[in-house]
XYZ file of N, CA and C in Angstrom:
321
model
N -3.652 0.149 0.856
C -2.392 0.190 1.244
C -1.525 1.961 0.737
N -2.994 2.694 0.122
C -1.991 3.909 0.029
C -2.108 4.879 1.401
N -3.084 5.053 1.855
C -3.089 5.492 3.495
C -2.101 5.163 4.126
N -1.528 3.844 4.197
C -0.383 3.454 4.532
C 0.704 4.319 4.227
N 1.067 4.555 3.250
C 1.887 5.451 2.457
C 2.230 6.605 2.352
N 0.657 7.627 2.204
C 0.367 8.843 1.934
C 0.431 9.147 3.501
N -0.297 8.634 4.454
C -0.579 8.985 5.841
C 0.273 9.322 6.597
N 1.469 9.139 7.137
C 2.720 9.882 7.524
C 2.986 11.399 6.904
N 2.736 11.669 5.645
C 2.965 12.884 4.676
C 2.130 13.598 4.201
N 0.935 13.597 5.097
C -0.175 14.561 5.392
C -0.527 15.267 6.416
N -0.719 15.970 6.504
C -0.979 17.079 7.493
C -2.006 16.354 8.863
N -1.213 16.911 10.115
C -2.657 16.179 10.989
C -2.268 16.990 11.691
N -3.473 17.260 12.701
C -3.306 17.655 13.842
C -2.997 17.357 15.431
N -2.526 16.629 15.608
C -1.650 15.411 16.324
C -0.551 15.853 16.223
N 0.273 16.239 15.632
C 1.683 16.702 15.536
C 1.888 18.074 14.894
N 1.006 18.814 14.752
C 0.969 20.022 14.647
C 1.032 20.925 13.435
N 0.865 19.734 12.403
C 1.168 20.037 11.252
C 0.094 20.772 10.581
N -1.123 21.386 11.118
C -2.507 21.618 10.706
C -3.062 22.736 11.658
N -2.382 23.837 11.076
C -2.467 24.672 11.820
C -2.729 26.588 11.104
N -3.530 27.527 11.860
C -3.479 28.773 11.077
C -2.452 29.473 11.098
N -1.298 29.254 12.004
C 0.239 30.187 12.001
C 0.718 29.256 11.267
N 1.271 29.222 10.117
C 1.833 28.378 9.320
C 3.079 29.123 9.059
N 2.917 30.205 9.049
C 4.893 30.633 9.394
C 5.509 30.508 10.393
N 4.736 29.977 11.697
C 5.203 29.420 13.153
C 6.025 27.766 12.676
N 5.065 27.171 12.041
C 4.982 25.856 12.177
C 6.552 26.152 10.763
N 6.291 26.780 9.578
C 7.748 26.254 8.702
C 9.050 26.928 9.827
N 8.625 27.432 10.018
C 9.910 28.014 10.976
C 10.745 26.814 12.031
N 9.268 26.101 12.810
C 10.154 25.202 13.495
C 10.762 23.894 12.927
N 9.572 23.735 12.000
C 10.408 23.296 11.313
C 12.101 22.990 10.410
N 12.197 24.059 9.993
C 13.561 24.651 9.710
C 14.925 24.568 11.023
N 14.298 25.321 11.520
C 15.355 24.640 13.355
C 15.255 23.429 13.549
N 14.587 22.748 13.060
C 14.746 20.748 12.763
C 14.369 20.673 14.052
N 12.514 20.273 14.383
C 11.726 19.790 15.272
C 11.609 19.068 14.818
N 11.371 18.119 15.659
C 11.351 16.334 15.984
C 10.473 16.124 16.698
N 9.381 15.073 16.185
C 8.479 14.819 17.135
C 8.655 13.220 17.678
N 8.338 12.520 18.553
C 8.885 11.048 19.163
C 7.583 10.757 19.584
N 7.482 9.196 18.862
C 6.428 8.740 20.010
C 7.277 7.115 20.142
N 5.902 6.510 21.094
C 7.171 5.580 21.518
C 5.884 4.348 21.241
N 6.479 3.160 20.399
C 5.392 2.082 19.867
C 4.976 1.050 20.805
N 4.658 0.178 19.997
C 3.241 -0.736 21.861
C 4.499 -1.042 22.413
N 5.341 -1.064 22.716
C 6.137 -1.874 23.627
C 6.715 -0.668 24.770
N 6.547 0.787 24.318
C 7.192 1.525 25.205
C 8.710 1.958 24.747
N 8.735 1.473 23.925
C 10.334 1.865 23.503
C 10.118 3.393 22.146
N 10.983 4.402 22.258
C 11.003 5.412 21.709
C 12.708 5.296 20.934
N 11.799 5.751 19.726
C 13.085 5.920 18.386
C 12.548 7.216 18.331
N 14.035 7.451 18.111
C 14.252 9.239 17.377
C 15.823 9.108 17.173
N 15.872 10.822 16.462
C 17.048 10.779 15.375
C 17.255 12.146 16.507
N 18.859 11.696 16.657
C 19.353 12.841 17.245
C 20.395 13.884 16.606
N 20.706 13.069 15.330
C 21.205 14.327 14.751
C 22.050 12.883 13.392
N 23.513 13.704 12.773
C 23.466 12.992 11.432
C 24.822 12.612 11.692
N 25.587 11.590 11.103
C 27.514 11.804 10.953
C 28.031 12.946 11.439
N 27.681 13.964 10.107
C 28.234 14.929 10.224
C 28.447 16.267 11.177
N 27.267 15.781 12.811
C 27.544 16.936 13.813
C 28.510 16.374 14.571
N 28.908 17.399 15.032
C 30.100 17.564 16.162
C 29.436 16.387 17.273
N 30.195 16.358 18.341
C 29.940 15.718 19.261
C 29.383 16.976 20.140
N 29.075 17.973 20.323
C 28.412 18.869 21.403
C 27.157 18.937 20.825
N 27.034 19.086 19.499
C 25.965 19.082 18.728
C 24.690 17.890 19.487
N 25.326 16.532 19.023
C 24.690 15.307 19.337
C 24.048 15.468 20.837
N 25.313 15.976 21.709
C 24.998 15.936 23.244
C 23.762 17.334 23.742
N 23.667 17.862 23.352
C 22.817 18.813 22.831
C 21.166 18.170 22.902
N 21.680 17.791 21.476
C 20.175 17.177 20.822
C 20.006 15.579 21.513
N 20.545 15.055 22.249
C 20.635 13.933 23.336
C 19.730 14.362 24.257
N 20.110 15.717 25.016
C 20.090 16.072 26.415
C 18.868 16.554 26.078
N 18.263 17.459 24.881
C 17.247 17.808 24.636
C 16.256 16.816 24.494
N 16.086 16.274 24.088
C 15.258 14.990 23.747
C 14.775 14.095 24.906
N 16.145 13.830 25.714
C 16.036 13.429 27.301
C 15.463 14.332 27.626
N 14.997 15.738 28.162
C 14.236 16.776 29.091
C 12.637 16.645 28.240
N 12.720 16.580 26.809
C 11.352 16.236 26.497
C 10.734 15.349 27.044
N 11.402 14.190 26.998
C 11.119 13.023 27.251
C 10.066 12.823 28.864
N 10.897 13.923 29.396
C 10.767 13.715 31.326
C 9.694 14.728 31.430
N 9.664 15.783 30.467
C 8.765 16.693 30.800
C 7.317 15.720 30.361
N 7.182 15.135 29.227
C 5.824 14.112 29.060
C 5.505 13.288 29.822
N 6.109 13.121 30.496
C 6.125 11.499 31.960
C 5.161 11.910 32.313
N 3.788 11.175 32.161
C 2.626 11.318 32.718
C 2.778 11.337 34.228
N 1.411 12.180 34.750
C 1.708 11.855 36.241
C 1.178 10.955 36.964
N 0.422 10.020 36.525
C -0.004 8.559 36.942
C 1.120 7.512 37.056
N 2.346 8.191 36.478
C 3.355 7.372 35.805
C 4.037 6.838 37.525
N 4.445 5.526 37.393
C 4.830 5.448 39.031
C 6.568 4.385 38.276
N 6.678 4.669 39.348
C 8.505 4.051 39.466
C 9.429 4.928 38.663
N 10.342 3.867 37.582
C 11.861 4.768 37.736
C 10.888 4.910 35.943
N 10.656 5.566 34.940
C 10.200 6.379 33.895
C 11.130 6.045 32.943
N 12.162 6.045 32.933
C 13.271 5.997 31.735
C 14.225 3.929 32.495
N 13.848 3.166 31.750
C 14.400 1.933 32.239
C 15.886 1.462 31.901
N 15.894 2.247 30.553
C 16.937 1.860 29.617
C 17.233 2.560 28.614
N 18.566 3.056 28.042
C 18.893 4.426 27.336
C 19.855 3.306 26.366
N 20.038 3.166 25.043
C 20.651 2.922 23.899
C 20.685 3.248 23.036
N 22.062 3.787 22.510
C 22.262 4.979 21.119
C 22.944 4.539 20.630
N 22.790 4.413 18.755
C 23.613 3.701 17.929
C 23.055 4.687 16.646
N 23.742 4.114 15.560
C 23.295 4.397 14.406
C 22.537 4.225 13.463
N 22.140 4.037 12.448
C 20.776 3.707 11.898
C 20.985 2.300 11.578
N 22.011 1.424 11.512
C 22.729 0.071 11.441
C 23.754 -0.602 11.648
N 24.603 0.460 13.091
C 25.106 0.160 13.316
C 25.169 -0.260 15.215
N 25.631 -1.130 16.095
C 25.453 -1.266 17.633
C 25.367 -0.585 18.209
N 24.631 -0.655 19.303
C 23.955 0.422 20.114
C 25.688 0.099 21.236
N 25.522 0.892 21.813
C 25.678 1.523 23.319
C 24.922 1.786 24.590
N 25.010 1.516 25.162
C 24.294 1.340 26.147
C 24.199 2.522 27.109
N 23.786 3.412 27.795
C 23.689 4.515 28.560
C 23.301 4.328 29.823
N 23.709 4.789 31.007
C 22.824 4.761 32.839
C 22.144 5.389 32.538
N 20.856 5.516 32.822
C 19.788 6.542 32.697
C 19.775 7.301 33.753
N 20.175 6.292 35.122
C 20.615 7.717 35.722
C 21.235 8.923 35.802
N 22.588 8.842 35.159
C 23.865 9.152 35.128
C 23.212 10.444 33.637
N 22.023 10.191 32.479
C 21.997 10.634 31.884
C 21.014 11.507 32.566
N 20.458 10.761 33.224
C 19.317 12.249 33.395
C 19.661 13.397 34.776
N 20.769 12.479 35.111
C 21.814 13.891 36.275
C 22.703 14.899 35.623
N 22.683 14.585 33.988
C 23.754 15.553 32.981
C 22.648 16.480 32.407
N 21.048 16.037 32.216
C 20.510 17.361 32.189
C 19.975 18.405 34.016
N 20.290 17.828 34.841
C 19.657 18.652 36.058
C 20.397 19.529 36.328
């Protein structure tokens, strides 16, 4: 039980928090580095901002996340990599976004 609570808070080489370059990692985290992972169904959940952010900041964060997802695409992946995009606040209703238009936005 304790492992489930402490595990995400502990340093991990997989997330890049175990390193010799402590100053570099601290700077990245202060600038707002966000890691993302997909769940067992291939769904990626990630934070792109807060309610207090301006529209431009949210759009820039969305573009950065989408670009990172596309760069992380495995070479063996075939077909449509991103099938649907939905953006929502934590407990709010989601807004569906056309993936093709979103990808065209960053290119």
